[in-house]
Structures are given as C-alpha cells and as structure tokens.
mmCIF file of C-alpha atoms (C1' of nucleotides) in Angstrom:
data_model
loop_
_atom_site.group_PDB
_atom_site.id
_atom_site.type_symbol
_atom_site.label_atom_id
_atom_site.label_comp_id
_atom_site.label_asym_id
_atom_site.label_seq_id
_atom_site.Cartn_x
_atom_site.Cartn_y
_atom_site.Cartn_z
ATOM 1 C CA MET U 175 17.919 4.130 10.111
ATOM 2 C CA ALA U 176 17.548 0.531 8.429
ATOM 3 C CA ARG U 177 14.084 -0.139 6.098
ATOM 4 C CA SER U 178 10.563 0.952 5.353
ATOM 5 C CA SER U 179 8.852 4.120 6.635
ATOM 6 C CA GLN U 180 10.203 6.797 3.799
ATOM 7 C CA THR U 181 7.771 9.457 5.353
ATOM 8 C CA PHE U 182 10.890 11.622 6.607
ATOM 9 C CA VAL U 183 12.148 11.532 3.114
ATOM 10 C CA ALA U 184 8.989 12.917 1.898
ATOM 11 C CA VAL U 185 9.082 15.733 4.603
ATOM 12 C CA LEU U 186 12.938 16.014 3.652
ATOM 13 C CA GLY U 187 12.035 16.495 0.224
ATOM 14 C CA ALA U 188 9.676 19.134 0.566
ATOM 15 C CA LEU U 189 11.659 21.109 2.706
ATOM 16 C CA SER U 190 14.280 20.974 0.592
ATOM 17 C CA THR U 191 12.426 23.206 -1.766
ATOM 18 C CA GLY U 192 12.065 25.783 0.910
ATOM 19 C CA PRO U 193 11.006 26.607 5.058
ATOM 20 C CA MET U 194 7.025 25.590 5.684
ATOM 21 C CA THR U 195 5.072 24.911 8.799
ATOM 22 C CA GLY U 196 4.107 21.545 8.977
ATOM 23 C CA TYR U 197 0.602 22.083 7.681
ATOM 24 C CA GLU U 198 2.261 23.505 4.529
ATOM 25 C CA VAL U 199 4.679 20.212 3.924
ATOM 26 C CA ARG U 200 1.427 18.347 3.898
ATOM 27 C CA ALA U 201 -0.298 20.635 1.555
ATOM 28 C CA ALA U 202 2.646 20.431 -0.404
ATOM 29 C CA ILE U 203 3.004 16.484 -0.497
ATOM 30 C CA ALA U 204 -0.556 16.114 -1.587
ATOM 31 C CA ASP U 205 -0.263 19.070 -4.279
ATOM 32 C CA VAL U 206 2.940 18.044 -5.411
ATOM 33 C CA LEU U 207 3.605 14.460 -4.784
ATOM 34 C CA GLY U 208 -0.143 13.757 -4.496
ATOM 35 C CA HIS U 209 -0.180 11.218 -7.186
ATOM 36 C CA PHE U 210 2.299 8.867 -6.336
ATOM 37 C CA TRP U 211 2.737 9.903 -2.570
ATOM 38 C CA HIS U 212 0.260 10.751 0.524
ATOM 39 C CA GLU U 213 1.056 11.706 4.301
ATOM 40 C CA SER U 214 -1.382 12.251 6.698
ATOM 41 C CA PHE U 215 -0.845 14.570 9.943
ATOM 42 C CA GLY U 216 -0.652 11.655 12.451
ATOM 43 C CA GLN U 217 2.234 10.583 10.204
ATOM 44 C CA ILE U 218 3.755 14.751 9.660
ATOM 45 C CA TYR U 219 4.213 16.543 12.864
ATOM 46 C CA PRO U 220 5.699 13.330 15.064
ATOM 47 C CA THR U 221 8.103 12.676 11.782
ATOM 48 C CA LEU U 222 8.794 16.628 12.205
ATOM 49 C CA HIS U 223 9.136 16.513 15.939
ATOM 50 C CA GLN U 224 11.741 13.927 15.180
ATOM 51 C CA LEU U 225 13.591 15.185 12.621
ATOM 52 C CA GLU U 226 14.076 18.228 14.612
ATOM 53 C CA ALA U 227 15.382 16.531 17.869
ATOM 54 C CA ASP U 228 17.877 14.824 15.560
ATOM 55 C CA GLY U 229 19.229 18.170 13.991
ATOM 56 C CA TYR U 230 18.433 17.413 11.024
ATOM 57 C CA ILE U 231 15.478 20.378 10.439
ATOM 58 C CA ARG U 232 15.214 23.672 12.297
ATOM 59 C CA ARG U 233 12.457 25.611 13.386
ATOM 60 C CA SER U 234 12.890 29.647 11.991
ATOM 61 C CA ILE U 235 11.855 30.900 15.478
ATOM 62 C CA PRO U 236 12.989 28.510 18.320
ATOM 63 C CA GLY U 237 10.342 29.268 20.480
ATOM 64 C CA ARG U 238 6.858 29.040 18.626
ATOM 65 C CA THR U 239 5.301 26.091 18.378
ATOM 66 C CA SER U 240 2.288 27.776 16.139
ATOM 67 C CA GLY U 241 2.907 29.507 13.174
ATOM 68 C CA SER U 242 7.036 28.881 12.842
ATOM 69 C CA THR U 243 8.217 27.366 9.846
ATOM 70 C CA PHE U 244 10.696 24.405 9.401
ATOM 71 C CA GLU U 245 13.763 24.784 7.163
ATOM 72 C CA ILE U 246 16.282 21.652 6.321
ATOM 73 C CA THR U 247 19.573 21.634 8.032
ATOM 74 C CA ASP U 248 23.102 20.831 6.472
ATOM 75 C CA SER U 249 23.194 17.250 8.068
ATOM 76 C CA GLY U 250 19.391 17.021 6.867
ATOM 77 C CA LEU U 251 20.425 17.802 3.328
ATOM 78 C CA GLU U 252 22.948 14.931 3.562
ATOM 79 C CA LEU U 253 20.411 12.247 5.177
ATOM 80 C CA LEU U 254 17.996 13.147 2.369
ATOM 81 C CA ARG U 255 20.623 12.580 -0.456
ATOM 82 C CA ALA U 256 21.793 9.315 1.486
ATOM 83 C CA SER U 257 18.406 7.957 1.590
ATOM 84 C CA LEU U 258 17.613 9.073 -1.381
ATOM 85 C CA SER U 259 20.400 7.300 -3.049
ATOM 86 C CA GLU U 260 19.538 3.567 -0.970
ATOM 87 C CA PRO U 261 17.590 1.888 -3.043
ATOM 88 C CA ALA U 262 13.640 0.816 -2.270
ATOM 89 C CA GLN U 263 11.280 -1.226 -4.306
ATOM 90 C CA PRO U 264 7.084 -0.745 -3.474
ATOM 91 C CA ARG U 265 5.510 -2.805 -1.088
ATOM 92 C CA PRO U 266 3.418 -5.912 -2.231
ATOM 93 C CA PRO U 267 0.362 -4.716 -4.225
ATOM 94 C CA ARG U 268 -3.021 -4.710 -2.927
ATOM 95 C CA ASP U 269 -5.576 -3.929 -5.749
ATOM 96 C CA PRO U 270 -9.271 -4.075 -3.960
ATOM 97 C CA ARG U 271 -10.694 -3.478 -7.112
ATOM 98 C CA LEU U 272 -9.083 -6.139 -9.060
ATOM 99 C CA LEU U 273 -9.760 -8.296 -6.679
ATOM 100 C CA ARG U 274 -13.287 -8.026 -7.108
ATOM 101 C CA LEU U 275 -13.274 -8.264 -10.639
ATOM 102 C CA PHE U 276 -11.273 -11.471 -10.039
ATOM 103 C CA PHE U 277 -13.831 -13.089 -8.217
ATOM 104 C CA ALA U 278 -16.577 -11.195 -10.376
ATOM 105 C CA GLU U 279 -18.201 -14.941 -11.375
ATOM 106 C CA GLN U 280 -19.826 -14.652 -8.336
ATOM 107 C CA LEU U 281 -21.611 -11.607 -9.013
ATOM 108 C CA GLY U 282 -22.280 -11.779 -12.799
ATOM 109 C CA PRO U 283 -21.496 -9.355 -15.855
ATOM 110 C CA ALA U 284 -23.444 -6.679 -14.545
ATOM 111 C CA ALA U 285 -21.340 -6.345 -11.516
ATOM 112 C CA ALA U 286 -18.316 -6.652 -13.270
ATOM 113 C CA ARG U 287 -19.093 -4.329 -15.996
ATOM 114 C CA ALA U 288 -20.121 -1.959 -13.188
ATOM 115 C CA LEU U 289 -16.660 -2.365 -11.507
ATOM 116 C CA LEU U 290 -14.924 -1.931 -15.026
ATOM 117 C CA ALA U 291 -16.655 1.466 -15.415
ATOM 118 C CA GLN U 292 -15.774 2.719 -12.209
ATOM 119 C CA MET U 293 -12.262 1.823 -12.629
ATOM 120 C CA ARG U 294 -12.667 3.719 -16.092
ATOM 121 C CA GLN U 295 -14.048 6.700 -14.404
ATOM 122 C CA SER U 296 -11.294 7.259 -11.924
ATOM 123 C CA ALA U 297 -8.574 6.865 -14.626
ATOM 124 C CA GLN U 298 -10.375 9.486 -16.691
ATOM 125 C CA SER U 299 -10.226 11.841 -13.454
ATOM 126 C CA ALA U 300 -7.229 11.214 -12.748
ATOM 127 C CA LEU U 301 -6.050 12.613 -16.486
ATOM 128 C CA SER U 302 -7.700 15.486 -16.394
ATOM 129 C CA GLU U 303 -6.286 16.357 -12.984
ATOM 130 C CA TYR U 304 -3.184 15.707 -14.534
ATOM 131 C CA ALA U 305 -4.050 18.037 -17.313
ATOM 132 C CA LEU U 306 -4.381 20.291 -14.737
ATOM 133 C CA ILE U 307 -1.408 20.218 -13.292
ATOM 134 C CA ARG U 308 0.671 20.084 -16.742
ATOM 135 C CA ALA U 309 -0.533 23.424 -17.612
ATOM 136 C CA GLU U 310 0.355 24.940 -14.707
ATOM 137 C CA ILE U 311 4.340 23.593 -15.038
ATOM 138 C CA ASP U 312 4.851 23.843 -18.599
ATOM 139 C CA LEU U 313 4.319 27.761 -18.418
ATOM 140 C CA ALA U 314 6.816 27.887 -15.731
ATOM 141 C CA GLN U 315 10.729 27.834 -16.181
ATOM 142 C CA PRO U 316 11.887 24.406 -17.161
ATOM 143 C CA GLY U 317 14.144 22.277 -14.784
ATOM 144 C CA GLU U 318 11.333 20.431 -13.732
ATOM 145 C CA VAL U 319 12.367 17.910 -15.627
ATOM 146 C CA TYR U 320 11.627 15.144 -13.083
ATOM 147 C CA ARG U 321 8.740 16.468 -11.872
ATOM 148 C CA ALA U 322 7.128 16.551 -15.239
ATOM 149 C CA MET U 323 8.868 12.447 -15.271
ATOM 150 C CA THR U 324 6.625 11.681 -12.585
ATOM 151 C CA LEU U 325 3.519 13.242 -13.511
ATOM 152 C CA SER U 326 3.895 11.590 -17.162
ATOM 153 C CA TYR U 327 4.478 8.502 -15.224
ATOM 154 C CA GLY U 328 0.668 9.180 -14.159
ATOM 155 C CA GLU U 329 -0.443 9.867 -17.088
ATOM 156 C CA GLN U 330 0.821 6.853 -18.980
ATOM 157 C CA MET U 331 -0.803 4.546 -16.180
ATOM 158 C CA ALA U 332 -3.821 6.489 -16.189
ATOM 159 C CA ARG U 333 -4.093 5.972 -19.984
ATOM 160 C CA ALA U 334 -2.914 2.272 -19.931
ATOM 161 C CA GLN U 335 -6.203 2.008 -17.293
ATOM 162 C CA LEU U 336 -8.581 3.830 -19.527
ATOM 163 C CA GLU U 337 -7.631 1.584 -22.880
ATOM 164 C CA TRP U 338 -7.425 -1.370 -20.637
ATOM 165 C CA ALA U 339 -11.003 -0.814 -18.973
ATOM 166 C CA ASP U 340 -12.390 -0.248 -22.527
ATOM 167 C CA ALA U 341 -11.155 -3.416 -24.336
ATOM 168 C CA CYS U 342 -12.024 -5.381 -21.525
ATOM 169 C CA LEU U 343 -16.100 -3.779 -21.386
ATOM 170 C CA ALA U 344 -15.826 -4.378 -25.238
ATOM 171 C CA GLU U 345 -15.152 -8.055 -24.540
ATOM 172 C CA LEU U 346 -18.106 -8.256 -21.548
ATOM 173 C CA SER U 347 -20.360 -6.782 -24.396
ATOM 174 C CA SER U 348 -19.629 -8.844 -27.223
ATOM 175 C CA GLU U 349 -19.890 -11.690 -25.296
ATOM 176 C CA SER U 350 -23.345 -11.360 -23.853
ATOM 177 C CA ILE U 351 -25.389 -10.233 -26.928
ATOM 178 C CA MET A 258 -17.806 -5.533 8.739
ATOM 179 C CA ALA A 259 -17.048 -1.810 7.931
ATOM 180 C CA ARG A 260 -13.805 -0.575 5.960
ATOM 181 C CA SER A 261 -10.346 -1.731 5.651
ATOM 182 C CA SER A 262 -8.907 -5.477 6.130
ATOM 183 C CA GLN A 263 -9.994 -7.076 2.933
ATOM 184 C CA THR A 264 -7.941 -10.148 3.847
ATOM 185 C CA PHE A 265 -11.066 -12.301 4.432
ATOM 186 C CA VAL A 266 -12.342 -11.616 1.269
ATOM 187 C CA ALA A 267 -9.352 -13.121 -0.762
ATOM 188 C CA VAL A 268 -9.080 -15.707 1.649
ATOM 189 C CA LEU A 269 -12.670 -16.686 0.768
ATOM 190 C CA GLY A 270 -11.978 -16.216 -2.764
ATOM 191 C CA ALA A 271 -9.576 -18.620 -2.675
ATOM 192 C CA LEU A 272 -11.418 -21.356 -0.751
ATOM 193 C CA SER A 273 -14.525 -20.963 -2.796
ATOM 194 C CA THR A 274 -12.375 -22.119 -5.593
ATOM 195 C CA GLY A 275 -11.921 -26.032 -3.374
ATOM 196 C CA PRO A 276 -10.921 -26.898 -0.152
ATOM 197 C CA MET A 277 -7.663 -25.923 0.983
ATOM 198 C CA THR A 278 -5.469 -26.094 4.066
ATOM 199 C CA GLY A 279 -4.235 -22.512 4.996
ATOM 200 C CA TYR A 280 -0.393 -23.397 3.432
ATOM 201 C CA GLU A 281 -2.391 -23.655 0.207
ATOM 202 C CA VAL A 282 -4.506 -20.764 0.836
ATOM 203 C CA ARG A 283 -1.482 -18.613 0.840
ATOM 204 C CA ALA A 284 0.036 -20.548 -2.020
ATOM 205 C CA ALA A 285 -2.782 -20.092 -4.247
ATOM 206 C CA ILE A 286 -3.084 -16.233 -3.246
ATOM 207 C CA ALA A 287 0.660 -15.996 -4.130
ATOM 208 C CA ASP A 288 0.581 -17.889 -7.452
ATOM 209 C CA VAL A 289 -2.749 -16.863 -8.724
ATOM 210 C CA LEU A 290 -3.298 -13.175 -7.668
ATOM 211 C CA GLY A 291 0.041 -12.490 -6.480
ATOM 212 C CA HIS A 292 0.461 -9.741 -9.344
ATOM 213 C CA PHE A 293 -2.509 -7.358 -7.276
ATOM 214 C CA TRP A 294 -2.332 -9.008 -4.042
ATOM 215 C CA HIS A 295 -0.384 -10.310 -1.130
ATOM 216 C CA GLU A 296 -1.179 -11.811 1.999
ATOM 217 C CA SER A 297 1.608 -13.433 4.763
ATOM 218 C CA PHE A 298 1.056 -16.090 7.296
ATOM 219 C CA GLY A 299 0.766 -13.970 9.890
ATOM 220 C CA GLN A 300 -2.484 -12.715 8.053
ATOM 221 C CA ILE A 301 -3.833 -15.932 6.931
ATOM 222 C CA TYR A 302 -4.004 -17.935 10.121
ATOM 223 C CA PRO A 303 -5.857 -15.444 12.310
ATOM 224 C CA THR A 304 -8.154 -14.931 9.294
ATOM 225 C CA LEU A 305 -8.704 -18.436 9.035
ATOM 226 C CA HIS A 306 -9.468 -19.078 13.058
ATOM 227 C CA GLN A 307 -11.691 -16.038 12.745
ATOM 228 C CA LEU A 308 -13.688 -17.133 9.880
ATOM 229 C CA GLU A 309 -14.032 -20.412 11.165
ATOM 230 C CA ALA A 310 -15.712 -19.250 14.595
ATOM 231 C CA ASP A 311 -18.020 -17.353 12.917
ATOM 232 C CA GLY A 312 -19.064 -20.028 10.437
ATOM 233 C CA TYR A 313 -18.129 -19.008 7.146
ATOM 234 C CA ILE A 314 -15.797 -21.623 6.636
ATOM 235 C CA ARG A 315 -15.307 -25.217 8.325
ATOM 236 C CA ARG A 316 -12.313 -27.776 8.178
ATOM 237 C CA SER A 317 -13.151 -31.326 6.477
ATOM 238 C CA ILE A 318 -11.628 -33.033 9.884
ATOM 239 C CA PRO A 319 -13.102 -30.699 12.652
ATOM 240 C CA GLY A 320 -10.625 -32.188 15.317
ATOM 241 C CA ARG A 321 -7.269 -32.224 13.419
ATOM 242 C CA THR A 322 -5.315 -28.883 13.312
ATOM 243 C CA SER A 323 -2.554 -29.821 10.485
ATOM 244 C CA GLY A 324 -3.346 -31.191 7.404
ATOM 245 C CA SER A 325 -7.282 -30.741 7.862
ATOM 246 C CA THR A 326 -8.564 -28.381 4.958
ATOM 247 C CA PHE A 327 -11.007 -25.534 5.140
ATOM 248 C CA GLU A 328 -13.897 -25.476 2.715
ATOM 249 C CA ILE A 329 -16.233 -22.188 2.560
ATOM 250 C CA THR A 330 -20.109 -23.055 4.242
ATOM 251 C CA ASP A 331 -22.854 -21.305 2.429
ATOM 252 C CA SER A 332 -23.064 -18.291 5.064
ATOM 253 C CA GLY A 333 -19.254 -17.999 3.527
ATOM 254 C CA LEU A 334 -20.372 -17.920 0.646
ATOM 255 C CA GLU A 335 -23.093 -15.161 1.008
ATOM 256 C CA LEU A 336 -20.084 -13.336 3.072
ATOM 257 C CA LEU A 337 -17.896 -13.341 0.253
ATOM 258 C CA ARG A 338 -20.543 -12.176 -2.476
ATOM 259 C CA ALA A 339 -21.637 -9.342 -0.184
ATOM 260 C CA SER A 340 -18.307 -8.529 0.299
ATOM 261 C CA LEU A 341 -17.160 -8.353 -3.172
ATOM 262 C CA SER A 342 -20.455 -5.925 -3.984
ATOM 263 C CA GLU A 343 -19.063 -3.242 -1.374
ATOM 264 C CA PRO A 344 -17.242 -0.366 -3.087
ATOM 265 C CA ALA A 345 -13.637 -0.372 -2.183
ATOM 266 C CA GLN A 346 -11.250 1.810 -3.242
ATOM 267 C CA PRO A 347 -7.359 1.287 -3.327
ATOM 268 C CA ARG A 348 -5.374 2.883 -0.521
ATOM 269 C CA PRO A 349 -3.223 5.986 -1.390
ATOM 270 C CA PRO A 350 -0.713 5.180 -3.546
ATOM 271 C CA ARG A 351 3.567 5.179 -2.193
ATOM 272 C CA ASP A 352 5.846 4.507 -4.833
ATOM 273 C CA PRO A 353 9.571 5.006 -3.497
ATOM 274 C CA ARG A 354 10.696 4.794 -6.754
ATOM 275 C CA LEU A 355 8.923 7.575 -7.977
ATOM 276 C CA LEU A 356 9.500 9.707 -4.858
ATOM 277 C CA ARG A 357 13.303 9.004 -5.599
ATOM 278 C CA LEU A 358 12.786 10.201 -9.104
ATOM 279 C CA PHE A 359 10.947 13.288 -8.112
ATOM 280 C CA PHE A 360 13.877 14.414 -5.865
ATOM 281 C CA ALA A 361 16.531 12.876 -8.154
ATOM 282 C CA GLU A 362 17.846 16.476 -8.523
ATOM 283 C CA GLN A 363 19.315 16.110 -5.312
ATOM 284 C CA LEU A 364 21.608 13.285 -7.026
ATOM 285 C CA GLY A 365 22.267 14.127 -10.769
ATOM 286 C CA PRO A 366 21.309 12.628 -14.061
ATOM 287 C CA ALA A 367 23.450 9.269 -13.204
ATOM 288 C CA ALA A 368 21.571 8.338 -10.222
ATOM 289 C CA ALA A 369 18.303 9.392 -12.229
ATOM 290 C CA ARG A 370 19.162 7.197 -15.313
ATOM 291 C CA ALA A 371 19.825 4.131 -12.749
ATOM 292 C CA LEU A 372 16.326 4.522 -11.063
ATOM 293 C CA LEU A 373 14.692 4.471 -14.870
ATOM 294 C CA ALA A 374 16.796 1.492 -15.567
ATOM 295 C CA GLN A 375 16.101 -0.180 -12.285
ATOM 296 C CA MET A 376 12.263 0.397 -13.126
ATOM 297 C CA ARG A 377 12.383 -0.760 -16.943
ATOM 298 C CA GLN A 378 14.162 -4.039 -15.614
ATOM 299 C CA SER A 379 11.205 -4.581 -13.106
ATOM 300 C CA ALA A 380 8.382 -4.102 -15.448
ATOM 301 C CA GLN A 381 10.161 -6.451 -17.953
ATOM 302 C CA SER A 382 10.619 -9.339 -15.782
ATOM 303 C CA ALA A 383 7.212 -8.706 -14.769
ATOM 304 C CA LEU A 384 6.023 -9.122 -18.433
ATOM 305 C CA SER A 385 8.235 -12.013 -19.026
ATOM 306 C CA GLU A 386 6.498 -13.353 -15.640
ATOM 307 C CA TYR A 387 3.036 -12.589 -17.496
ATOM 308 C CA ALA A 388 4.099 -14.613 -20.392
ATOM 309 C CA LEU A 389 4.412 -17.691 -18.129
ATOM 310 C CA ILE A 390 0.902 -17.281 -16.694
ATOM 311 C CA ARG A 391 -0.910 -16.979 -20.252
ATOM 312 C CA ALA A 392 1.066 -19.682 -21.644
ATOM 313 C CA GLU A 393 -0.176 -22.100 -19.111
ATOM 314 C CA ILE A 394 -4.225 -20.462 -18.508
ATOM 315 C CA ASP A 395 -4.431 -19.594 -22.603
ATOM 316 C CA LEU A 396 -4.149 -23.889 -23.044
ATOM 317 C CA ALA A 397 -6.643 -24.465 -20.321
ATOM 318 C CA GLN A 398 -10.380 -24.366 -20.689
ATOM 319 C CA PRO A 399 -12.104 -21.137 -20.814
ATOM 320 C CA GLY A 400 -14.116 -19.363 -18.639
ATOM 321 C CA GLU A 401 -11.368 -17.633 -17.286
ATOM 322 C CA VAL A 402 -12.617 -14.264 -18.750
ATOM 323 C CA TYR A 403 -11.785 -12.069 -15.119
ATOM 324 C CA ARG A 404 -8.803 -13.924 -14.883
ATOM 325 C CA ALA A 405 -7.465 -13.112 -18.460
ATOM 326 C CA MET A 406 -8.430 -9.702 -17.181
ATOM 327 C CA THR A 407 -6.561 -9.383 -14.231
ATOM 328 C CA LEU A 408 -3.783 -10.225 -16.349
ATOM 329 C CA SER A 409 -3.992 -8.538 -19.413
ATOM 330 C CA TYR A 410 -4.291 -5.326 -16.692
ATOM 331 C CA GLY A 411 -0.764 -6.338 -15.179
ATOM 332 C CA GLU A 412 0.603 -6.736 -18.548
ATOM 333 C CA GLN A 413 -1.011 -3.307 -19.300
ATOM 334 C CA MET A 414 0.423 -1.520 -16.822
ATOM 335 C CA ALA A 415 3.967 -3.215 -17.051
ATOM 336 C CA ARG A 416 4.109 -2.097 -20.903
ATOM 337 C CA ALA A 417 3.444 1.287 -19.905
ATOM 338 C CA GLN A 418 5.777 1.557 -17.741
ATOM 339 C CA LEU A 419 8.539 0.202 -20.110
ATOM 340 C CA GLU A 420 7.644 2.750 -22.668
ATOM 341 C CA TRP A 421 7.315 5.559 -20.106
ATOM 342 C CA ALA A 422 11.147 4.377 -18.877
ATOM 343 C CA ASP A 423 12.525 3.916 -22.341
ATOM 344 C CA ALA A 424 10.730 7.653 -22.902
ATOM 345 C CA CYS A 425 12.283 9.021 -19.659
ATOM 346 C CA LEU A 426 15.775 7.517 -20.176
ATOM 347 C CA ALA A 427 15.812 8.763 -24.185
ATOM 348 C CA GLU A 428 15.262 12.406 -22.762
ATOM 349 C CA LEU A 429 17.938 12.509 -20.474
ATOM 350 C CA SER A 430 20.698 11.305 -22.602
ATOM 351 C CA SER A 431 19.338 13.709 -25.313
ATOM 352 C CA GLU A 432 19.846 16.483 -22.927
ATOM 353 C CA SER A 433 23.498 15.902 -21.279
ATOM 354 C CA ILE A 434 25.399 15.462 -24.896
ATOM 355 C "C1'" DA W 98 19.408 -40.710 9.309
ATOM 356 C "C1'" DG W 99 19.138 -36.463 7.470
ATOM 357 C "C1'" DC W 100 16.963 -32.948 4.261
ATOM 358 C "C1'" DA W 101 13.304 -30.940 2.098
ATOM 359 C "C1'" DG W 102 9.205 -28.985 1.821
ATOM 360 C "C1'" DC W 103 4.190 -29.260 3.969
ATOM 361 C "C1'" DA W 104 2.084 -27.312 7.816
ATOM 362 C "C1'" DT W 105 0.697 -24.340 11.808
ATOM 363 C "C1'" DG W 106 1.022 -21.048 14.748
ATOM 364 C "C1'" DT W 107 2.100 -16.485 17.335
ATOM 365 C "C1'" DA W 108 4.818 -12.306 19.537
ATOM 366 C "C1'" DA W 109 6.401 -8.131 18.982
ATOM 367 C "C1'" DG W 110 6.986 -4.492 16.423
ATOM 368 C "C1'" DT W 111 6.017 -1.100 12.650
ATOM 369 C "C1'" DG W 112 3.635 1.876 9.821
ATOM 370 C "C1'" DG W 113 -0.041 4.276 9.482
ATOM 371 C "C1'" DT W 114 -4.858 6.470 9.568
ATOM 372 C "C1'" DT W 115 -8.549 8.362 11.773
ATOM 373 C "C1'" DA W 116 -11.019 10.654 15.160
ATOM 374 C "C1'" DC W 117 -10.510 13.797 18.141
ATOM 375 C "C1'" DA W 118 -9.157 18.382 20.645
ATOM 376 C "C1'" DT W 119 -7.440 22.715 20.772
ATOM 377 C "C1'" DG W 120 -6.638 27.380 19.112
ATOM 378 C "C1'" DA W 121 -5.092 31.562 15.945
ATOM 379 C "C1'" DT W 122 -6.218 34.423 12.230
ATOM 380 C "C1'" DT W 123 -8.432 36.009 7.954
ATOM 381 C "C1'" DG W 124 -12.122 37.844 5.708
ATOM 382 C "C1'" DT W 125 -17.209 38.964 5.138
ATOM 383 C "C1'" DA Z 89 -19.806 37.928 15.009
ATOM 384 C "C1'" DC Z 90 -19.495 34.300 12.454
ATOM 385 C "C1'" DA Z 91 -17.126 30.724 9.826
ATOM 386 C "C1'" DA Z 92 -13.750 29.552 6.926
ATOM 387 C "C1'" DT Z 93 -9.276 27.751 7.127
ATOM 388 C "C1'" DC Z 94 -4.288 27.710 9.196
ATOM 389 C "C1'" DA Z 95 -2.287 25.421 12.399
ATOM 390 C "C1'" DT Z 96 -0.475 21.974 16.041
ATOM 391 C "C1'" DG Z 97 -1.067 17.952 17.991
ATOM 392 C "C1'" DT Z 98 -2.294 13.280 20.023
ATOM 393 C "C1'" DA Z 99 -4.665 8.580 21.935
ATOM 394 C "C1'" DA Z 100 -6.478 4.487 20.308
ATOM 395 C "C1'" DC Z 101 -6.759 1.633 16.797
ATOM 396 C "C1'" DC Z 102 -5.906 -1.063 12.477
ATOM 397 C "C1'" DA Z 103 -3.326 -3.633 9.475
ATOM 398 C "C1'" DC Z 104 0.466 -6.175 7.863
ATOM 399 C "C1'" DT Z 105 5.429 -7.803 8.260
ATOM 400 C "C1'" DT Z 106 9.192 -10.243 10.853
ATOM 401 C "C1'" DA Z 107 10.808 -13.475 12.963
ATOM 402 C "C1'" DC Z 108 10.735 -16.786 15.519
ATOM 403 C "C1'" DA Z 109 9.369 -21.939 17.208
ATOM 404 C "C1'" DT Z 110 7.461 -26.251 16.106
ATOM 405 C "C1'" DG Z 111 6.525 -30.762 14.087
ATOM 406 C "C1'" DC Z 112 5.232 -33.537 10.185
ATOM 407 C "C1'" DT Z 113 5.242 -36.214 5.813
ATOM 408 C "C1'" DG Z 114 8.027 -38.437 2.073
ATOM 409 C "C1'" DC Z 115 12.054 -39.055 -0.467
ATOM 410 C "C1'" DT Z 116 16.871 -40.938 -0.815
#
DNA sequence: AGCAGCATGTAAGTGGTTACATGATTGT
DNA sequence: ACAATCATGTAACCACTTACATGCTGCT
C-alpha cells in the first residue's frame, strides 16, 4: 500500500460516517467532497470489492449483491487512520485553461478575454454552489469544523480566481483602447 | 483529435517559441509553465515522434536522432492555434491534503494542525519561487502580458492558501485553549 | 580518466475515465 | 405501463509515471 491511489481512503472515509451502498458512497463523495475530490463508479466498485476481500469493510447482508450496504470494520478504521496520517502531496498541476492563456498571443486579445471571462464565470458559479452548501451545514450542529475548513478553502480559492480574472480583464481592456 | 491529452499542445507551444531538442522542450515546460503544467520524458518523446510523423514539426538535421532540434511547421502552428481555441476544462480536482483535513476528526487536532502547517509552508515556498521568476521577467522587455497573468494567477492562489491556512490555524488554537 | 550534465528512448505498470450492459424499485 | 432513479458491474481504453537502459559532450 505504498504510494498513490487514494480512492480507498475516500471510500473508507465515506463509510466511516455510516453504512452505505456503493451507489451512495459515490453520491456522498460527489456531494460532500465534490469540490476537492472525485470518484467514478469504475473506481468505486472494484475498490469496494478489494476492501471487502481484505476485511476492511463488510456487507450488512453477506449474500446479497444488490442493495446491501457496506460498513467499515475495525481494521478498516485502523487502515483509514493509518492512511490519513501518511503524508501526501497533490499531483503535478495541469490546468489547460492557463495553458491556453499562456499561449494566447497566438490567438489575440479577444480569445484571451473570452478565456478569462470563462474562468471568471466558473469561479462565480463555484462560489454560489458553496453558498448553498454553507446555508445547509451552518444550520446543522457544529463539530463540522474540518468540513467548514475545506469549504472555506474552496471559497477562498474561488474568490481569488474571481479577483484575478477581473484584474486581468481590466488590464486587457485598458491596454487596447 | 477529440478530447483529452493536451501534451501535444504544450509541446507545440514550447516549439512555437523557437527550435529545441526534446530535452530542452522538457526543460522549457518545467521552467516556464512549471507552476501550472507538467510533462515527463515518457510523454514528451513519443509525442514528438507522433508530431513529426504527422508533419507538425520537423528536425533541423533530418537524419540525426541525437542533438538535432525540432522546429514547428506551418501546419503545426495551425494545429496549435486550433487546439488553443478549443474549449478545455480542468480535470476533476483531487487534493489529498484536503481529503486528509476533511477526515481529520479521525486523527485529532494535532494532526490537523500539522497538515495545515504543511500546506501553509508549501504555499509560502511557491510564493518565493514566483518572486524569483518575477524578478527575472520584469527586467526583460514587456509583451509578456500573458506570462505575467499566469504567474500572478499562481501568486494569487498561493496567497489565498496562505491566508486560509493561517485562519484555520488560528481557529484551531483558539478552540483548544 | 572520470564525472556531470545533455540527450534519447522504451517497457511495464498504475490510476482513472468512458461506455456499455443489466436489472430492481418507486412513483405516476 | 412507463419513466426515473437506484443499483451494480465490467471491458476497453487513455494518460501518465517510473524505472531502466544507453550514449554523447565538455570540463577538470
């Protein structure tokens, strides 16, 4: 269990909050971790099988394959804690929008403006998504400290992107009067 | 040339600034696009062969395999421009540090603090790296508008991360007096 | 002579997405 | 009865990394 694939961490993490079907695991990851994590079914189901085979999770109804929920076992919790304490750095960045912006000389200022507008837009819609989430969990009981932190991370990043895009757009229009 | 792999875009982009060996293409990408893009040799060399076979780039000394530089052809420039104008969204996010932070309840506040400190640290070192780069290109002639924009993007993000990490650390220590 | 850095490549493996196929359950 | 959504899976493919192997050039 050396480096890389963190899928099982996300899955175990999800199951650490309660029993779920594979489908629900995916929904939980998409809903709750959605702004900084992603898993597809093609990853989740094999991972569930592997974790089950290794005894880190078990089915509520051992025989049935459809509709039975998975729950984390003691050794699963142990594995989760061990994995969480291992250091992990994000993989090398690859932002195709910045790549396009960098070489925007090839296309001219109109294309650059369009790109920036698009990035601005996506930051803004991210922000309003976060606002919705915040409205929901602020009403719930606290103890969600860490969840609030990851959410505010998203907000900060989106805000910074918005400001950056605006500054760039301003620069571009002031240049080409 | 439907979706996905943007490696050839980065390679063509690099070669659009002048002829280079494969080795130099890699160095150029690492040095100049480094804070938002990454390619390994295992990607670059096959891509160069493919682009050459398709006539998008050519060798300065057709026979020699080692030491001869590649230069972009007219159709290569065309392909670059076409690719740059195609829309592209970044792939789904996957930040293992946020994943760890989110489930930090499993490890306790000390681990969370360590994680935040580490993220703070990496943001700070990114910032000082950008400062170095900026010192170099501000002295050069302007016309580097887009390069400056991608650089300031990195700076803004790093600054936002720094502030966020500080705020989180403050929150954690005020909580556990 | 020997080392550092330039230069080129490939094979194996991993991590992940996509597309497809199937069927159960619930609501209208 | 039909549609939507819940639910599970797999095979093919893609993008990318890693590790390895090789040799050249220039410096000291």
